[in-house]
Amino acid sequence: MTPEGFRVVVSAFNAGTQREAATRAEPALTMEQLKTIALSPKWQKLPRASR
């Protein structure tokens, strides 16, 4: 979370929704890939109105 209160939340599921049984052995993205997305400095470049 930034000092301004901006937060990026990412998640991955092995199914179409959280309530369904897994449809594949591994998530589509690894934990490292999710961290890279969430921590990307590109989020800070979004226009302020989009935040």
Short mmCIF file of N, CA, C and O in Angstrom, two decimals, residues 1-2 7-8 11 16-17 24 28 32-33 35 37-38 42 47:
data_model
loop_
_atom_site.label_atom_id
_atom_site.label_comp_id
_atom_site.label_asym_id
_atom_site.label_seq_id
_atom_site.Cartn_x
_atom_site.Cartn_y
_atom_site.Cartn_z
N MET A 1 0.85 -1.16 0.00
CA MET A 1 0.00 0.00 0.00
C MET A 1 0.91 1.23 0.00
O MET A 1 1.87 1.29 0.74
N THR A 2 0.54 2.20 -0.83
CA THR A 2 1.32 3.42 -0.89
C THR A 2 0.88 4.39 0.21
O THR A 2 -0.19 4.20 0.80
N ARG A 7 -3.58 0.50 -3.35
CA ARG A 7 -3.23 -0.89 -3.10
C ARG A 7 -3.56 -1.71 -4.34
O ARG A 7 -4.58 -1.52 -4.97
N VAL A 8 -2.69 -2.65 -4.67
CA VAL A 8 -2.91 -3.59 -5.76
C VAL A 8 -3.09 -4.96 -5.13
O VAL A 8 -2.26 -5.39 -4.33
N SER A 11 -4.71 -12.23 -7.35
CA SER A 11 -4.99 -13.59 -6.90
C SER A 11 -5.05 -14.52 -8.10
O SER A 11 -5.19 -14.07 -9.24
N GLY A 16 -12.56 -21.70 -12.31
CA GLY A 16 -13.22 -20.50 -12.78
C GLY A 16 -13.61 -19.54 -11.67
O GLY A 16 -13.61 -18.33 -11.85
N THR A 17 -13.92 -20.07 -10.50
CA THR A 17 -14.26 -19.25 -9.34
C THR A 17 -13.66 -19.88 -8.09
O THR A 17 -13.22 -21.03 -8.10
N ARG A 24 -7.24 -27.53 -12.81
CA ARG A 24 -5.88 -27.77 -13.30
C ARG A 24 -4.97 -27.96 -12.07
O ARG A 24 -5.28 -27.51 -10.97
N ALA A 28 -2.56 -20.64 -12.98
CA ALA A 28 -2.10 -20.13 -14.27
C ALA A 28 -0.84 -19.28 -14.09
O ALA A 28 0.02 -19.25 -14.98
N GLU A 32 5.57 -15.95 -7.80
CA GLU A 32 6.56 -14.95 -8.22
C GLU A 32 5.98 -14.03 -9.31
O GLU A 32 6.20 -12.82 -9.27
N GLN A 33 5.24 -14.58 -10.25
CA GLN A 33 4.60 -13.77 -11.29
C GLN A 33 3.56 -12.83 -10.68
O GLN A 33 3.47 -11.66 -11.08
N LYS A 35 3.57 -11.62 -7.62
CA LYS A 35 4.31 -10.58 -6.91
C LYS A 35 4.84 -9.53 -7.88
O LYS A 35 4.79 -8.33 -7.60
N ILE A 37 3.61 -8.65 -10.75
CA ILE A 37 2.48 -7.82 -11.19
C ILE A 37 2.09 -6.83 -10.11
O ILE A 37 1.95 -5.63 -10.36
N ALA A 38 1.91 -7.31 -8.89
CA ALA A 38 1.45 -6.45 -7.80
C ALA A 38 2.45 -5.36 -7.45
O ALA A 38 2.05 -4.25 -7.11
N LYS A 42 4.66 0.27 -12.63
CA LYS A 42 3.73 0.76 -13.66
C LYS A 42 2.41 1.22 -13.05
O LYS A 42 1.74 2.08 -13.60
N PRO A 47 -3.25 7.35 -14.43
CA PRO A 47 -3.80 8.67 -14.13
C PRO A 47 -4.49 8.64 -12.77
O PRO A 47 -5.13 7.66 -12.40
#
